[in-house]
Short mmCIF file of C-alpha atoms in Angstrom, two decimals:
data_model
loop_
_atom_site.label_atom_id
_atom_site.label_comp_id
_atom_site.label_asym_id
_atom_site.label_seq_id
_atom_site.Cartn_x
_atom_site.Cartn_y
_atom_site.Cartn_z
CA UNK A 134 15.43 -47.69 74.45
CA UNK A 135 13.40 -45.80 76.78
CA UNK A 136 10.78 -47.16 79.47
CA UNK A 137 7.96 -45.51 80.34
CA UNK A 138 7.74 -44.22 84.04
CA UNK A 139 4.54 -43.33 86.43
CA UNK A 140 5.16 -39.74 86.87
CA UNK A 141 3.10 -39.70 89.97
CA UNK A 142 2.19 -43.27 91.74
CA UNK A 143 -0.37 -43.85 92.60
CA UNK A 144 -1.46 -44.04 96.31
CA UNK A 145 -0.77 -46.89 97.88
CA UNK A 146 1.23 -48.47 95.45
CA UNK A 147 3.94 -51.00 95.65
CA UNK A 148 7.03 -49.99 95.07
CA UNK A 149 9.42 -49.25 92.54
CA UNK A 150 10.96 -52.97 91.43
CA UNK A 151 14.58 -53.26 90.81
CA UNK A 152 16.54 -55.57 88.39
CA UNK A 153 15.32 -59.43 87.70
CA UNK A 154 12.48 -58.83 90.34
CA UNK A 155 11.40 -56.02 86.84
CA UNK A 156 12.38 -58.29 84.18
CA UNK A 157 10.66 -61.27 85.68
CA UNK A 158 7.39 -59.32 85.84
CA UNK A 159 7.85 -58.04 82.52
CA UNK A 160 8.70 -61.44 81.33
CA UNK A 161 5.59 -62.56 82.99
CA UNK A 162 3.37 -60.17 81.28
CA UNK A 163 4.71 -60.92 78.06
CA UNK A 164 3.91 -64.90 78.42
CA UNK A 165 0.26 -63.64 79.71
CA UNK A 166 -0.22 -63.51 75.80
CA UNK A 167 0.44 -67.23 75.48
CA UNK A 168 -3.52 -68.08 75.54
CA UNK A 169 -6.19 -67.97 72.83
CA UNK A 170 -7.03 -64.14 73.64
CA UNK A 171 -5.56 -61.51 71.52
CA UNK A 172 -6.27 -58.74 73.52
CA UNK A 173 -5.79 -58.87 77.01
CA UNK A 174 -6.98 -56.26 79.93
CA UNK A 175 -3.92 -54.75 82.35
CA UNK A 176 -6.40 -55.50 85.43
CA UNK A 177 -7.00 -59.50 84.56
CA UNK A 178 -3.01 -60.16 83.59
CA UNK A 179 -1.96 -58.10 87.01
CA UNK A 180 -4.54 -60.48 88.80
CA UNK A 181 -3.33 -63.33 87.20
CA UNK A 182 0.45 -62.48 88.13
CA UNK A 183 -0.59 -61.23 91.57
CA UNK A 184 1.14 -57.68 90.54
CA UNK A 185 -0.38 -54.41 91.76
CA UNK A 186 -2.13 -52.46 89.47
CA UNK A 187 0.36 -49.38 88.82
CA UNK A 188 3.30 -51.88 88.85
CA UNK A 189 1.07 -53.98 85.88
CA UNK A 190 0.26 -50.85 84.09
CA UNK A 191 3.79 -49.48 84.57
CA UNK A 192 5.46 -52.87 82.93
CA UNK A 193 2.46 -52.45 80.13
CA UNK A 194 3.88 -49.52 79.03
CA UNK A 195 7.33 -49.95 79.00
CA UNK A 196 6.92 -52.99 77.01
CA UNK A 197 4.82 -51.01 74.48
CA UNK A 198 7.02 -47.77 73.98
CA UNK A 199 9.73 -51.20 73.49
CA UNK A 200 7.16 -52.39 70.36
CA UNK A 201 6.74 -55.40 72.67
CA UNK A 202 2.75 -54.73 73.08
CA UNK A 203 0.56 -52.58 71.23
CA UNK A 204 -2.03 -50.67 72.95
CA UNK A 205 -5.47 -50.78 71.85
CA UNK A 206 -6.44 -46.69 71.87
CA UNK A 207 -10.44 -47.36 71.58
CA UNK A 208 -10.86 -50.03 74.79
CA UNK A 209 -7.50 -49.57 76.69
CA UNK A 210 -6.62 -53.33 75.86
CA UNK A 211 -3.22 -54.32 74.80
CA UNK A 212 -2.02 -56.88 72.27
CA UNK A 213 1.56 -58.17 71.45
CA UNK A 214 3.36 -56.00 69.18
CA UNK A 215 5.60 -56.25 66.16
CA UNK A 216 9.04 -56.63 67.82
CA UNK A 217 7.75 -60.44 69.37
CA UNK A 218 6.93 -60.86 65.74
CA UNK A 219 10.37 -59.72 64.79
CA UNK A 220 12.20 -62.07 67.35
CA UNK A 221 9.78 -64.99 66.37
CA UNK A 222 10.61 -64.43 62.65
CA UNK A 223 14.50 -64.46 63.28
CA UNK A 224 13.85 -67.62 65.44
CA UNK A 225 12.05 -69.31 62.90
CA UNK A 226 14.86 -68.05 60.26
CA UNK A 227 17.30 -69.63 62.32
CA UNK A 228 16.07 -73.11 62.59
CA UNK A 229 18.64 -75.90 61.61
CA UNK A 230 16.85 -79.71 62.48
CA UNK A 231 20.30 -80.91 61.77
CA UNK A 232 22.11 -78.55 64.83
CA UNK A 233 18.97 -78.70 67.01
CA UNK A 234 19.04 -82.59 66.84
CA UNK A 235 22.67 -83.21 67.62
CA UNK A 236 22.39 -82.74 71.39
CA UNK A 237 19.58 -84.74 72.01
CA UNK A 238 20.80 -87.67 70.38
CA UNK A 239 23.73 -87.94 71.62
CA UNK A 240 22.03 -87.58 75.11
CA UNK A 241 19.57 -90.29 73.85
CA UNK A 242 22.47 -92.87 72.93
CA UNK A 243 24.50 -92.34 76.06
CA UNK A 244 21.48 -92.46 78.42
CA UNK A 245 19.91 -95.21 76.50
CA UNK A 246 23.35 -97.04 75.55
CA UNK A 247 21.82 -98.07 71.88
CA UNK A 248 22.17 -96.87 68.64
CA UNK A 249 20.54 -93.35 67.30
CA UNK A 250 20.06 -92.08 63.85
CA UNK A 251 17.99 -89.11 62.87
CA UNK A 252 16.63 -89.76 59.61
CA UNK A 253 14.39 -87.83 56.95
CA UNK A 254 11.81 -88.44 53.68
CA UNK A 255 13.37 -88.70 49.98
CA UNK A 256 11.09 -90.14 48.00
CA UNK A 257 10.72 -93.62 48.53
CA UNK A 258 13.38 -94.11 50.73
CA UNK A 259 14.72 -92.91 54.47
CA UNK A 260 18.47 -91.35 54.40
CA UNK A 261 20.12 -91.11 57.29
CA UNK A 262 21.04 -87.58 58.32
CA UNK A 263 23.09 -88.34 61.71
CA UNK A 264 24.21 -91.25 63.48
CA UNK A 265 25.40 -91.76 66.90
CA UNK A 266 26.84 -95.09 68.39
CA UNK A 267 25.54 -96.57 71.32
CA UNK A 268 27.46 -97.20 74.37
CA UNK A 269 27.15 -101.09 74.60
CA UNK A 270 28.94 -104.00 73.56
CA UNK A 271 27.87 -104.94 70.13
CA UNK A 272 26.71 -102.33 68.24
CA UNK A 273 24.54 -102.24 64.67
CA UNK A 274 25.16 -98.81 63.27
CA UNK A 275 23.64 -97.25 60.49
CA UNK A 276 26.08 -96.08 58.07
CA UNK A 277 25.32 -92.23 57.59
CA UNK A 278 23.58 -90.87 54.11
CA UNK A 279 22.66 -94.72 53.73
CA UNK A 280 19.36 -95.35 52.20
CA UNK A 281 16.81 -97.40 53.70
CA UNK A 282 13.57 -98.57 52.17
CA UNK A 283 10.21 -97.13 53.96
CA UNK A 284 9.05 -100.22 54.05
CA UNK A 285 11.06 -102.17 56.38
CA UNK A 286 12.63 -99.53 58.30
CA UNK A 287 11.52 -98.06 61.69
CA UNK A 288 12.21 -94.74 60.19
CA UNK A 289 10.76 -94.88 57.18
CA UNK A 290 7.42 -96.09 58.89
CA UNK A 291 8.03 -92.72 61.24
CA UNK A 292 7.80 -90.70 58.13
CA UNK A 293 5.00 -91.99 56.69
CA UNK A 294 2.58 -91.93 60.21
CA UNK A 295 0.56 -88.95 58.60
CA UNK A 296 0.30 -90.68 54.98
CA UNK A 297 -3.14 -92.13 55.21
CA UNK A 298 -3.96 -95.55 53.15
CA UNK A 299 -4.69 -93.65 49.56
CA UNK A 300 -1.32 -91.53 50.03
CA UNK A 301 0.51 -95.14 50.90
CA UNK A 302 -0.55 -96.46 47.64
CA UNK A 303 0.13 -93.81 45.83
CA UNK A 304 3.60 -93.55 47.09
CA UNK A 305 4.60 -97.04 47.19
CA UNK A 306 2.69 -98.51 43.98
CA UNK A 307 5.28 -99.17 42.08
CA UNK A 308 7.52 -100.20 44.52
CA UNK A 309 9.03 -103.74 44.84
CA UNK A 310 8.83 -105.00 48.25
CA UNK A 311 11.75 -107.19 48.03
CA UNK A 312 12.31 -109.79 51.22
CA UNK A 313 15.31 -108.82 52.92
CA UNK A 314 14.64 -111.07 56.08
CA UNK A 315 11.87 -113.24 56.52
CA UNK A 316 9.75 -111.12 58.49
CA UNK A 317 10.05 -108.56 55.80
CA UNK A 318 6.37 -106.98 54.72
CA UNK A 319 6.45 -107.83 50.67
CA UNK A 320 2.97 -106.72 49.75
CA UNK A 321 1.72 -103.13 49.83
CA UNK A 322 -1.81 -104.31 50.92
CA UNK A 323 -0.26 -105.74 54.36
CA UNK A 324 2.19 -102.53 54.34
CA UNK A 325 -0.91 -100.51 53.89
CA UNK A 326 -2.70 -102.04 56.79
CA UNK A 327 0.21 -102.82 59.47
CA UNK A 328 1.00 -98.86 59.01
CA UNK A 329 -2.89 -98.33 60.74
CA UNK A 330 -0.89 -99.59 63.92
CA UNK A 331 2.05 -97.21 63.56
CA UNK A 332 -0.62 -94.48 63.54
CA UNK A 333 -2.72 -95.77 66.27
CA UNK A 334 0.25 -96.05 68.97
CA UNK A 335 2.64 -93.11 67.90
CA UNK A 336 5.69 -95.07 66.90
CA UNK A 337 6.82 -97.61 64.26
CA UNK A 338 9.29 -101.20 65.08
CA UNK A 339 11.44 -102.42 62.79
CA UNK A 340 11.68 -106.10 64.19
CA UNK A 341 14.25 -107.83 62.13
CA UNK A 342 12.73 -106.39 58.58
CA UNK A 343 15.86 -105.51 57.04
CA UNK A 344 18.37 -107.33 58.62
CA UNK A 345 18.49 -110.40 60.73
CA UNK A 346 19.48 -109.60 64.32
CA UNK A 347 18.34 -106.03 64.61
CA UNK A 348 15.26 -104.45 66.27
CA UNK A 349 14.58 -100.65 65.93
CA UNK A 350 12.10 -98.72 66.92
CA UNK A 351 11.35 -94.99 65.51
CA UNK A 352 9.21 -91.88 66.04
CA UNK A 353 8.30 -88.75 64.46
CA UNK A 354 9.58 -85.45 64.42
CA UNK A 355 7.13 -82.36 63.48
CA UNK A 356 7.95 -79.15 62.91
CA UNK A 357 5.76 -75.88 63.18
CA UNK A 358 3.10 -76.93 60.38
CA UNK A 359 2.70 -79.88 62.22
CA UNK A 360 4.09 -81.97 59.62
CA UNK A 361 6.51 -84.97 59.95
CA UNK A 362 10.09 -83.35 58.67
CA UNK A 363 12.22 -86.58 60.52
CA UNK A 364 12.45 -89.63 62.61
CA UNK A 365 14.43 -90.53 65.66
CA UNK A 366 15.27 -94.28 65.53
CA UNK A 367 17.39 -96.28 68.35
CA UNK A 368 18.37 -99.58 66.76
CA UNK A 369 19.66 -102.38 69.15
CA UNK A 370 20.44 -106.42 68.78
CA UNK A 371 17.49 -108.70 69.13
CA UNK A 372 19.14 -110.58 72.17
CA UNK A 373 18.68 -106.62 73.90
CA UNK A 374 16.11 -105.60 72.67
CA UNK A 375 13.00 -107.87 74.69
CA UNK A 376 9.58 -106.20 74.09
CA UNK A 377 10.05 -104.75 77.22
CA UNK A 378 13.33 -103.21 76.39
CA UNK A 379 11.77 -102.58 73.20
CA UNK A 380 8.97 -100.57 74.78
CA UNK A 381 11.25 -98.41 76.84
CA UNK A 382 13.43 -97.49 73.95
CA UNK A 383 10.75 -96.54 72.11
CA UNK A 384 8.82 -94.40 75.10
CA UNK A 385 12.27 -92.80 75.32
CA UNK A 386 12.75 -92.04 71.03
CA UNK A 387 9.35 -90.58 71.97
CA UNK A 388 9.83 -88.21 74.28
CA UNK A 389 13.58 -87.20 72.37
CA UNK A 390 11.39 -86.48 69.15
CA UNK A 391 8.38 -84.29 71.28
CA UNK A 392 11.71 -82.48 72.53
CA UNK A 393 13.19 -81.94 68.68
CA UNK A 394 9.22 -80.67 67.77
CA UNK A 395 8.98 -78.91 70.44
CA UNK A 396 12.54 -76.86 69.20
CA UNK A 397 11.29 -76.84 65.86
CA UNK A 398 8.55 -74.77 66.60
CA UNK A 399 5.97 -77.11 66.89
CA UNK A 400 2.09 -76.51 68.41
CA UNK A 401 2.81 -72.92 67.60
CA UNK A 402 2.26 -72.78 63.89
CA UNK A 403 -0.78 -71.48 63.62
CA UNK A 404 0.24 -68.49 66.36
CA UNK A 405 2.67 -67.68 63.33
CA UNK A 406 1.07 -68.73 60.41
CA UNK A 407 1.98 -70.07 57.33
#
C-alpha cells in the first residue's frame, strides 16, 4: 500500500505527523463522512478537525490512492470509496445476533441479578434463543428453545411492537387465547388494543400472564432495516419485582437491546441499503 506524499510543502505548513497522531487524523477524516453529505470539501473537513490545510489534503490523498475516498476530478470534492464499502459488506456478512448478544446478557443478568433470555419471532409463538440465570435467590428461568405464546409473554409482545392492529389480527385470528393465569389477555380485541401501550412506551410487561408468580418485562431488538429481529426479556418473582423495580429492569432491557441494535447495524441501513 502506498501513501501519497506532498512533494514540496507548502509554506508554512505544519509538520510532518508521526504514528497514531497520523492515524487519528486519518481516522478523523474518514468519520467526517458520517453526515448526510456525500461529497465533502478538504477545506470544510480540515476546519472541522482543526487540521492544517496541507496536512488535510495530505491525509485526503493517502486515503484515496488506499480506495478509502474517491476524488471527485470535475469539483475537487471527495467521497468515500469502495474499500469502506468492502469493510462494511464483510461487517455486515459477519453478523451473528446469537454471538453479539451473549455478552450483553450476561452483563445484564449479573448487573441486574434477574433472569435474561433473548428471544425471537416463529410464527405465532416466541422461542427462546439464550438464557442466562440471574444472580439472586429464587430464580424463574426460561427453559431454552421453549415456546412461549405472543400473547402473554413479554417477549412475544417485544416482537410484535411494529405489527400495527390489522397485522395483529391477521396474525393472531385463529389463535386460541387460552387463560393460563388469571390476568391472562383471552380475547384478541383486548390483545389488539393493550399492544397500543407496548408501542406507545417502547417496552412490553408480562405481569403474571403465563405463570403465577412471575413478572417480565421485554424490549426490542432491530437490526439494520430497522426491523424487530429479537427481544431482550429479564423475568423476576412478583415479591421483586415492585413497579418500581419493574421500571428499572425494564429501562435497563432497554438500553441492553439499543446496545444489541446498535451492533446489528442499526440507524445505518439506509447508508447501506437494502
Amino acid at each position: 500500500m502506498s501513501y501519497a506524499t506532498d512533494p514540496t510543502p507548502d509554506e508554512g505548513a505544519a509538520p510532518r505527523e508521526s504514528g497514531t497522531q497520523a492515524l487519528d487524523r486519518a481516522l478523523g477524516v474518514l468519520l467526517a463522512f458520517r453526515g448526510d453529505a456525500v461529497e465533502r470539501k478538504v477545506s470544510d473537513v480540515s476546519r472541522e478537525l482543526g487540521l492544517h490545510k496541507s496536512t488535510a489534503s495530505r491525509l485526503f490523498r493517502a486515503l484515496a490512492d488506499a480506495g478509502f475516498l474517491q476524488r471527485n476530478e470535475e469539483n475537487g470534492t471527495y467521497r468515500l470509496g469502495v474499500a469502506v464499502f468492502e469493510l462494511g459488506a464483510r461487517f455486515l456478512a459477519g453478523i451473528d445476533l446469537h454471538a453479539l448478544a451473549r455478552p450483553l446478557l450476561h452483563q445484564l443478568a449479573e448487573r441486574e441479578g434477574e433472569s435474561v433470555n433473548l428471544a425471537v419471532l416463529e410464527g405465532s409463538d416466541a422461542i427462546s434463543l439464550y438464557v442466562v440465570q440471574g444472580t439472586r435467590n429464587v430464580q424463574l428461568v426460561s427453559r431454552l428453545g421453549r415456546r412461549i405464546p405472543l400473547w402473554c409473554s413479554a417477549a412475544g409482545k417485544a416482537l410484535l411492537v411494529d405489527h400495527d392492529d390489522d397485522a395483529l389480527r391477521a396474525l393472531l385470528a385463529t389463535v386460541p387465547f387460552t387463560a393460563m393465569t388469571s390476568n391472562t389477555i383471552t380475547d384478541l380485541d383486548t390483545f389488539v388494543a393493550h399492544m397500543a401501550t407496548v408501542r406507545r412506551q417502547g417496552w412490553a410487561l408480562n405481569d403474571q400472564e403465563s405463570e403465577h408468580g412471575l413478572r417480565v418485562v421485554a424490549a426490542p431488538v432491530r437490526d439494520r432495516h430497522d426491523r424487530v429481529a429479537a427481544a431482550i426479556s429479564i423475568s423476576g418473582p412478583i415479591f421483586r419485582l415492585d413497579d418500581t423495580r419493574t421500571r428499572e429492569l425494564a429501562d435497563a432491557a432497554c438500553r441492553t437491546a439499543a446496545e444489541l441494535s446498535r451492533q446489528l447495524g442499526h440507524g445505518f441501513g439506509d447508508r447501506w441499503g437494502d
